[in-house]
GROMACS .gro file of C-alpha atoms in nm:
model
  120
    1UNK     CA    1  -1.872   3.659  -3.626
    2UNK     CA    2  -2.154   3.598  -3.854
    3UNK     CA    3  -2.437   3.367  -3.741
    4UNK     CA    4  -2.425   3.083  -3.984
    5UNK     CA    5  -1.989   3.083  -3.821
    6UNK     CA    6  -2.187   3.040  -3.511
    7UNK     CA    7  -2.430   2.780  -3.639
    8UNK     CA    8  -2.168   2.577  -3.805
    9UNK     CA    9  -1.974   2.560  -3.521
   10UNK     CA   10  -2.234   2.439  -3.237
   11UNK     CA   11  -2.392   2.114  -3.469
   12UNK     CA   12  -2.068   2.076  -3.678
   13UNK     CA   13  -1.753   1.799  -3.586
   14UNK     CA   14  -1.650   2.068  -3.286
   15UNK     CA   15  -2.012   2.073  -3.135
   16UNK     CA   16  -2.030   1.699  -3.153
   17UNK     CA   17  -1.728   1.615  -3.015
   18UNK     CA   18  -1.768   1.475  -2.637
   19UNK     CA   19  -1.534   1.699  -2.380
   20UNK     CA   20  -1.292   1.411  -2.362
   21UNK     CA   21  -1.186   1.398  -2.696
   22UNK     CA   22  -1.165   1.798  -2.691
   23UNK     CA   23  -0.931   1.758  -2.403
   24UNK     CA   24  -0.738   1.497  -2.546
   25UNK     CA   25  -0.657   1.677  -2.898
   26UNK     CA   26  -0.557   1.984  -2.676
   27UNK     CA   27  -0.357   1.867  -2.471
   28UNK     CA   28  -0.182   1.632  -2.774
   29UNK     CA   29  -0.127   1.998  -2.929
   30UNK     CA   30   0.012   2.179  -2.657
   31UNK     CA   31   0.189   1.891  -2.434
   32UNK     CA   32   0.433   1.677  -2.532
   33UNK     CA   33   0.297   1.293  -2.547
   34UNK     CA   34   0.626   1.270  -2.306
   35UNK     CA   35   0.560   1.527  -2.025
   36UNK     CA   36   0.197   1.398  -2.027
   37UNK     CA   37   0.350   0.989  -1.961
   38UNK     CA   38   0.559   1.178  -1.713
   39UNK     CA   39   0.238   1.394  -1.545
   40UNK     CA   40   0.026   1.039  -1.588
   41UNK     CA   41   0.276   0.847  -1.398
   42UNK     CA   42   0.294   1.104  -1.125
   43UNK     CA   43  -0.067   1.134  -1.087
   44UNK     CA   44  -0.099   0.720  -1.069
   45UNK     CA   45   0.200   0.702  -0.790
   46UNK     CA   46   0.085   1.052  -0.589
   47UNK     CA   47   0.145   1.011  -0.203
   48UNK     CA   48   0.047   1.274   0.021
   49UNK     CA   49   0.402   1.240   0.224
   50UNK     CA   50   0.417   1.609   0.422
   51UNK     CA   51   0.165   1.750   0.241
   52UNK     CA   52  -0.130   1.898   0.375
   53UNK     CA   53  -0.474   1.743   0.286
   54UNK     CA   54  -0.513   2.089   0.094
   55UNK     CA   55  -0.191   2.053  -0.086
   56UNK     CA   56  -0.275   1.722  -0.166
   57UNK     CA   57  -0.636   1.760  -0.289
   58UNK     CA   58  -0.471   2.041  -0.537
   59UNK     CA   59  -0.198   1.828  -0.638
   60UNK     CA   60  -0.429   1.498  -0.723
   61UNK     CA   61  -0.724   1.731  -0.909
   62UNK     CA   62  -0.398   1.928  -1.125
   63UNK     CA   63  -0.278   1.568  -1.216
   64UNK     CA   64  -0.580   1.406  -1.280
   65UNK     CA   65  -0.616   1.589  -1.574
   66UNK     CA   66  -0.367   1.368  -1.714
   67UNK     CA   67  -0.495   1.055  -1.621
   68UNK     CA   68  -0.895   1.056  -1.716
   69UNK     CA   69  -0.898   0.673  -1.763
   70UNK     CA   70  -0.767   0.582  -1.439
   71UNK     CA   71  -1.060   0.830  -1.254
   72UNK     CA   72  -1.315   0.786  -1.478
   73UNK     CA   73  -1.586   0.776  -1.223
   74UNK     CA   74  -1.630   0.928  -0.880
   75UNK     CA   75  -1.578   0.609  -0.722
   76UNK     CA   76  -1.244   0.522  -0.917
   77UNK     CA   77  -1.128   0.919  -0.826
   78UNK     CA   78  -1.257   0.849  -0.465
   79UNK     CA   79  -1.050   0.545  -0.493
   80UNK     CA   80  -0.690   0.682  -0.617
   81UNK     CA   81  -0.780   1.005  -0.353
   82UNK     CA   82  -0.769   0.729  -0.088
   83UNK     CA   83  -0.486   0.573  -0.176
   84UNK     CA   84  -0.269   0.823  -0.169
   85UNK     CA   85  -0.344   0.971   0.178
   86UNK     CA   86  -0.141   0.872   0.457
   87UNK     CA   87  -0.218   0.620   0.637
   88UNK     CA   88  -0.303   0.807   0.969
   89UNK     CA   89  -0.597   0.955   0.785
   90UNK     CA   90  -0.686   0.739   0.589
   91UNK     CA   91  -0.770   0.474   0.816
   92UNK     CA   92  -0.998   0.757   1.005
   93UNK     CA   93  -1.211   0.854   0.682
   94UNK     CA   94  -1.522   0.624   0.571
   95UNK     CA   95  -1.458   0.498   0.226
   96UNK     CA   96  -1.757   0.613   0.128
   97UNK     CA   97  -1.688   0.999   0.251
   98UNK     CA   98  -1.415   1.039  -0.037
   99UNK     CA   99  -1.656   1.057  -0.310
  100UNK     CA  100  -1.793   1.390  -0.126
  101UNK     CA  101  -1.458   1.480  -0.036
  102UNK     CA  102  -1.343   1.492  -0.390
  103UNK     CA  103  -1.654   1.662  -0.527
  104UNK     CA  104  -1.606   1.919  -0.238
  105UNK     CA  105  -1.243   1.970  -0.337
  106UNK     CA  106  -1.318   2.005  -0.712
  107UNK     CA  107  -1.576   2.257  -0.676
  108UNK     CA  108  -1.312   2.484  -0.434
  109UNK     CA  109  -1.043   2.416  -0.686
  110UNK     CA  110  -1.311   2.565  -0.943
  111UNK     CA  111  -1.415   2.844  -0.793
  112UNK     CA  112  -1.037   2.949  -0.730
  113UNK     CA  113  -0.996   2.967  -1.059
  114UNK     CA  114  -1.308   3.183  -1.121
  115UNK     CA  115  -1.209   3.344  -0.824
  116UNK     CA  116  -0.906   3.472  -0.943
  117UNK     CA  117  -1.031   3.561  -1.307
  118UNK     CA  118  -1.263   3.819  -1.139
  119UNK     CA  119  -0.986   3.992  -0.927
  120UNK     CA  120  -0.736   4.010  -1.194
   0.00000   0.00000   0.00000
């Protein structure tokens, strides 16, 4: 690619654009403003049930993709994480221990993913 391709693209619209509104004209191409209603509503109502805390952690960072404005900061994701545990654990956790909870479980979920990319 030549440089000035490279140039262009790191101070042009693309470079400027803030991750969010990246995310948000991907996912408008390749999901259906339908399935991502249906993914938002899923993430907002999420329950642990008989999942494990593992299964669950998975589950809410997969669907909060879909739902940026209801976890827009740590404390609103810490929030919605809460929420959804059952009660039995939840009522055992400090409120403020779910902010390091989620971080923890983001960065795992992360380096899963990188994880896999170098074994495969």
């Amino acid at each position: 690619m030549p440089r000035d391709a490279c140039d262009h693209c790191s101070t042009g619209a693309l470079g400027k654009m803030v991750w969010m509104q990246f995310e948000e004209l991907l996912l408008s191409n390749y999901f259906p403003e339908v399935v991502r209603r249906k993914k938002r509503a899923e993430f907002i109502h999420l329950v642990q049930r008989n999942m494990t805390l593992i299964e669950y952690a998975i589950k809410f960072t997969q669907l909060s993709e879909y739902a940026p404005n209801v976890v827009e900061d740590e404390q609103m994701r810490a929030k919605q994480f809460q929420e959804g545990l059952r009660l039995n654990i939840r009522a055992q956790v400090a409120p403020s221990c779910f902010v390091l909870t989620v971080r923890l479980w983001q960065g795992l979920w992360l380096e899963k993913g990188k994880w896999r990319k170098l074994k495969g």
